[in-house]
Amino acid sequence: MLRSRILLDFIAVLLFVSAMAYWAFGNLAHEVIGTVFFALLIAHNVFNQRWYGTVRRVRPDPVRLFNMVIIAAMALSMMILLVTSILISKDVFAAVALNAAFAVRAAHMFVAFWALVFLGVHLGTRWTLVMTIAGRAFGFAKPNLLRAWALWVMVAAVAVKGAFAMREMGIFTRLRFQYALDMWDFNADMIGFFVNYLSIIGLLAALTYYSQRIWRSLPRRIVRGKAQ
Ligand code: HEM
């Protein structure tokens, strides 16, 4: 069950990146991809509904508090994306769409880049679980030094690629709600677009995962800022 859930999560990531490729597939495909993505998100939250029940009961440590803030940011950005997508729809929700203002389209576009950042960070906060399930799925029962190193090299390569891709895709400009002038040429390189966005998500996930690991490994007295 958990394995299928993780598989659905990865399909959701692929759908999200495909939706970012608006000019590659056109409006109808973008709206259909987005609709399937939101259906998966609803399922994802139904599967994880128990977590919401724990929010008020468990006293949050900094790591948990951070996870909560990111989940709230995810929820907010996805809600904005959903509402704005209905307002500006030309195909799937055309019957209920309003002839929405330019500002709504701009909000839809720019919030997508913040949602991308939250997505990468959210994935990083759940990475231990993802790796455990992946390890089981591939039959990796025991730890293996060679495999651990191979994974490290892969993560490092993805992170470096992600750092360059952030620049290439003008992510910092778009996160400031500004238009980036360069447009991706899908005719010249379709795969490069996906590699870039997936490596950006990978970079953010890796940064989050390793920051949380480092934080957790700090001696308690440093974390609390007290000498013991
Ligand atoms: C493409 C989008 C998303 C991806 C790839 C993703 C990924 C994941 C993964 C891998 C897990 C742990 C395994 C699982 O239960 O499936 C998880 C847990 C969770 N996700 Fe997401 N997620 C996404 C979107 C969202 C959104 C939009 C929300 C909230 C509105 C959300 C809320 C949660 C919650 C509450 C949990 C449980 C947290 C916990 O147990 O600590 N996720 N997510």
PDB file of N, CA and C and ligand atoms in Angstrom, residues 2 5-6 9-10 12-13 16 37 41 44-45 47-48 51-52 64 67 71 74-76 78 119 122-123 126 129-130, ligand 1:
ATOM      1  N   LEU A   2       1.854   1.288   0.954  1.00  0.00           N
ATOM      2  CA  LEU A   2       2.727   2.463   1.050  1.00  0.00           C
ATOM      3  C   LEU A   2       3.532   2.612  -0.238  1.00  0.00           C
ATOM      4  N   ARG A   5       1.519   4.235  -2.783  1.00  0.00           N
ATOM      5  CA  ARG A   5       1.374   5.659  -2.447  1.00  0.00           C
ATOM      6  C   ARG A   5       2.582   6.451  -2.931  1.00  0.00           C
ATOM      7  N   ILE A   6       3.778   5.879  -2.686  1.00  0.00           N
ATOM      8  CA  ILE A   6       5.011   6.571  -3.105  1.00  0.00           C
ATOM      9  C   ILE A   6       5.049   6.665  -4.633  1.00  0.00           C
ATOM     10  N   ASP A   9       2.983   9.426  -5.619  1.00  0.00           N
ATOM     11  CA  ASP A   9       3.683  10.686  -5.335  1.00  0.00           C
ATOM     12  C   ASP A   9       4.626  11.038  -6.487  1.00  0.00           C
ATOM     13  N   PHE A  10       5.334  10.011  -7.010  1.00  0.00           N
ATOM     14  CA  PHE A  10       6.266  10.290  -8.092  1.00  0.00           C
ATOM     15  C   PHE A  10       5.548  10.618  -9.387  1.00  0.00           C
ATOM     16  N   ALA A  12       2.794  12.207  -9.400  1.00  0.00           N
ATOM     17  CA  ALA A  12       2.377  13.602  -9.165  1.00  0.00           C
ATOM     18  C   ALA A  12       3.522  14.561  -9.498  1.00  0.00           C
ATOM     19  N   VAL A  13       4.751  14.196  -9.116  1.00  0.00           N
ATOM     20  CA  VAL A  13       5.902  15.062  -9.427  1.00  0.00           C
ATOM     21  C   VAL A  13       6.054  15.200 -10.952  1.00  0.00           C
ATOM     22  N   PHE A  16       3.397  17.410 -12.304  1.00  0.00           N
ATOM     23  CA  PHE A  16       3.661  18.821 -11.979  1.00  0.00           C
ATOM     24  C   PHE A  16       4.664  19.414 -12.975  1.00  0.00           C
ATOM     25  N   PHE A  37      -3.392  15.931 -11.747  1.00  0.00           N
ATOM     26  CA  PHE A  37      -2.478  16.229 -10.641  1.00  0.00           C
ATOM     27  C   PHE A  37      -3.276  16.563  -9.369  1.00  0.00           C
ATOM     28  N   LEU A  41      -3.486  14.799  -5.722  1.00  0.00           N
ATOM     29  CA  LEU A  41      -3.216  15.525  -4.473  1.00  0.00           C
ATOM     30  C   LEU A  41      -4.322  15.271  -3.444  1.00  0.00           C
ATOM     31  N   HIS A  44      -3.707  11.914  -2.126  1.00  0.00           N
ATOM     32  CA  HIS A  44      -2.517  11.986  -1.261  1.00  0.00           C
ATOM     33  C   HIS A  44      -2.897  12.473   0.147  1.00  0.00           C
ATOM     34  N   ASN A  45      -3.771  13.469   0.183  1.00  0.00           N
ATOM     35  CA  ASN A  45      -4.173  14.012   1.486  1.00  0.00           C
ATOM     36  C   ASN A  45      -5.148  13.101   2.214  1.00  0.00           C
ATOM     37  N   PHE A  47      -4.900   9.802   2.020  1.00  0.00           N
ATOM     38  CA  PHE A  47      -4.001   8.776   2.573  1.00  0.00           C
ATOM     39  C   PHE A  47      -3.285   9.291   3.826  1.00  0.00           C
ATOM     40  N   ASN A  48      -3.003  10.596   3.820  1.00  0.00           N
ATOM     41  CA  ASN A  48      -2.231  11.156   4.940  1.00  0.00           C
ATOM     42  C   ASN A  48      -3.096  11.874   5.965  1.00  0.00           C
ATOM     43  N   TRP A  51      -2.196  12.338   9.691  1.00  0.00           N
ATOM     44  CA  TRP A  51      -1.188  13.325  10.103  1.00  0.00           C
ATOM     45  C   TRP A  51      -1.856  14.598  10.625  1.00  0.00           C
ATOM     46  N   TYR A  52      -2.951  15.008   9.974  1.00  0.00           N
ATOM     47  CA  TYR A  52      -3.623  16.254  10.382  1.00  0.00           C
ATOM     48  C   TYR A  52      -4.148  16.140  11.813  1.00  0.00           C
ATOM     49  N   ARG A  64       9.845  19.179  13.186  1.00  0.00           N
ATOM     50  CA  ARG A  64       8.416  18.937  12.949  1.00  0.00           C
ATOM     51  C   ARG A  64       7.687  20.245  12.633  1.00  0.00           C
ATOM     52  N   ASN A  67       8.338  21.065   9.102  1.00  0.00           N
ATOM     53  CA  ASN A  67       7.507  20.233   8.216  1.00  0.00           C
ATOM     54  C   ASN A  67       6.083  20.763   8.148  1.00  0.00           C
ATOM     55  N   ILE A  71       4.082  22.068   4.885  1.00  0.00           N
ATOM     56  CA  ILE A  71       2.815  21.464   4.456  1.00  0.00           C
ATOM     57  C   ILE A  71       1.742  22.554   4.332  1.00  0.00           C
ATOM     58  N   MET A  74       2.484  24.414   1.191  1.00  0.00           N
ATOM     59  CA  MET A  74       2.053  23.571   0.057  1.00  0.00           C
ATOM     60  C   MET A  74       0.557  23.703  -0.140  1.00  0.00           C
ATOM     61  N   ALA A  75      -0.170  23.573   0.972  1.00  0.00           N
ATOM     62  CA  ALA A  75      -1.639  23.614   0.894  1.00  0.00           C
ATOM     63  C   ALA A  75      -2.090  24.955   0.314  1.00  0.00           C
ATOM     64  N   LEU A  76      -1.492  26.051   0.828  1.00  0.00           N
ATOM     65  CA  LEU A  76      -1.891  27.390   0.368  1.00  0.00           C
ATOM     66  C   LEU A  76      -1.566  27.572  -1.118  1.00  0.00           C
ATOM     67  N   MET A  78      -1.093  25.322  -3.422  1.00  0.00           N
ATOM     68  CA  MET A  78      -1.886  24.436  -4.287  1.00  0.00           C
ATOM     69  C   MET A  78      -3.328  24.943  -4.394  1.00  0.00           C
ATOM     70  N   LEU A 119       7.398  21.945  -3.042  1.00  0.00           N
ATOM     71  CA  LEU A 119       7.344  20.517  -3.397  1.00  0.00           C
ATOM     72  C   LEU A 119       8.693  19.836  -3.122  1.00  0.00           C
ATOM     73  N   HIS A 122       9.261  19.680   0.635  1.00  0.00           N
ATOM     74  CA  HIS A 122       8.351  18.689   1.235  1.00  0.00           C
ATOM     75  C   HIS A 122       8.863  17.266   0.980  1.00  0.00           C
ATOM     76  N   LEU A 123       9.310  17.032  -0.253  1.00  0.00           N
ATOM     77  CA  LEU A 123       9.845  15.715  -0.602  1.00  0.00           C
ATOM     78  C   LEU A 123      11.076  15.414   0.265  1.00  0.00           C
ATOM     79  N   ARG A 126      10.331  14.089   3.679  1.00  0.00           N
ATOM     80  CA  ARG A 126       9.828  12.712   3.720  1.00  0.00           C
ATOM     81  C   ARG A 126      10.808  11.731   3.071  1.00  0.00           C
ATOM     82  N   LEU A 129      11.557   8.082   4.402  1.00  0.00           N
ATOM     83  CA  LEU A 129      10.503   7.112   4.100  1.00  0.00           C
ATOM     84  C   LEU A 129      10.574   6.665   2.639  1.00  0.00           C
ATOM     85  N   VAL A 130      10.784   7.636   1.745  1.00  0.00           N
ATOM     86  CA  VAL A 130      10.857   7.311   0.312  1.00  0.00           C
ATOM     87  C   VAL A 130      11.994   6.317   0.065  1.00  0.00           C
TER      88      VAL A 130
HETATM   89  C1  HEM B   1       3.550  16.652  -5.955  1.00  0.00           C
HETATM   90  C2  HEM B   1       3.152  16.912  -4.751  1.00  0.00           C
HETATM   91  C3  HEM B   1       3.504  16.112  -3.529  1.00  0.00           C
HETATM   92  C4  HEM B   1       4.434  15.117  -3.340  1.00  0.00           C
HETATM   93  C5  HEM B   1       5.370  14.526  -4.360  1.00  0.00           C
HETATM   94  C6  HEM B   1       4.370  14.699  -1.961  1.00  0.00           C
HETATM   95  C7  HEM B   1       5.163  13.729  -1.368  1.00  0.00           C
HETATM   96  C8  HEM B   1       4.950  13.187  -0.118  1.00  0.00           C
HETATM   97  C9  HEM B   1       5.572  11.992   0.402  1.00  0.00           C
HETATM   98  C10 HEM B   1       6.616  11.161  -0.346  1.00  0.00           C
HETATM   99  C11 HEM B   1       5.058  11.745   1.619  1.00  0.00           C
HETATM  100  C12 HEM B   1       5.339  10.532   2.512  1.00  0.00           C
HETATM  101  C13 HEM B   1       4.697   9.282   1.864  1.00  0.00           C
HETATM  102  C14 HEM B   1       3.217   9.361   1.666  1.00  0.00           C
HETATM  103  O1  HEM B   1       2.507   9.350   2.657  1.00  0.00           O
HETATM  104  O2  HEM B   1       2.762   9.417   0.516  1.00  0.00           O
HETATM  105  C15 HEM B   1       4.136  12.815   1.932  1.00  0.00           C
HETATM  106  C16 HEM B   1       3.445  12.968   3.115  1.00  0.00           C
HETATM  107  C17 HEM B   1       2.566  13.988   3.383  1.00  0.00           C
HETATM  108  N1  HEM B   1       2.157  14.974   2.506  1.00  0.00           N
HETATM  109 FE1  HEM B   1       2.794  15.226   0.630  1.00  0.00          FE
HETATM  110  N2  HEM B   1       3.409  15.451  -1.328  1.00  0.00           N
HETATM  111  C18 HEM B   1       2.863  16.319  -2.246  1.00  0.00           C
HETATM  112  C19 HEM B   1       1.879  17.243  -2.029  1.00  0.00           C
HETATM  113  C20 HEM B   1       1.305  17.496  -0.804  1.00  0.00           C
HETATM  114  C21 HEM B   1       0.371  18.574  -0.535  1.00  0.00           C
HETATM  115  C22 HEM B   1      -0.121  19.585  -1.566  1.00  0.00           C
HETATM  116  C23 HEM B   1       0.039  18.485   0.776  1.00  0.00           C
HETATM  117  C24 HEM B   1      -0.872  19.358   1.611  1.00  0.00           C
HETATM  118  C25 HEM B   1      -1.790  20.121   1.135  1.00  0.00           C
HETATM  119  C26 HEM B   1       0.744  17.341   1.328  1.00  0.00           C
HETATM  120  C27 HEM B   1       0.620  16.901   2.620  1.00  0.00           C
HETATM  121  C28 HEM B   1       1.246  15.783   3.142  1.00  0.00           C
HETATM  122  C29 HEM B   1       1.065  15.302   4.505  1.00  0.00           C
HETATM  123  C30 HEM B   1       0.152  15.906   5.568  1.00  0.00           C
HETATM  124  C31 HEM B   1       1.893  14.185   4.656  1.00  0.00           C
HETATM  125  C32 HEM B   1       2.135  13.349   5.919  1.00  0.00           C
HETATM  126  C33 HEM B   1       3.322  13.993   6.634  1.00  0.00           C
HETATM  127  C34 HEM B   1       3.960  13.129   7.699  1.00  0.00           C
HETATM  128  O3  HEM B   1       3.587  11.973   7.850  1.00  0.00           O
HETATM  129  O4  HEM B   1       4.906  13.652   8.336  1.00  0.00           O
HETATM  130  N3  HEM B   1       1.510  16.783   0.352  1.00  0.00           N
HETATM  131  N4  HEM B   1       4.098  13.662   0.850  1.00  0.00           N
END
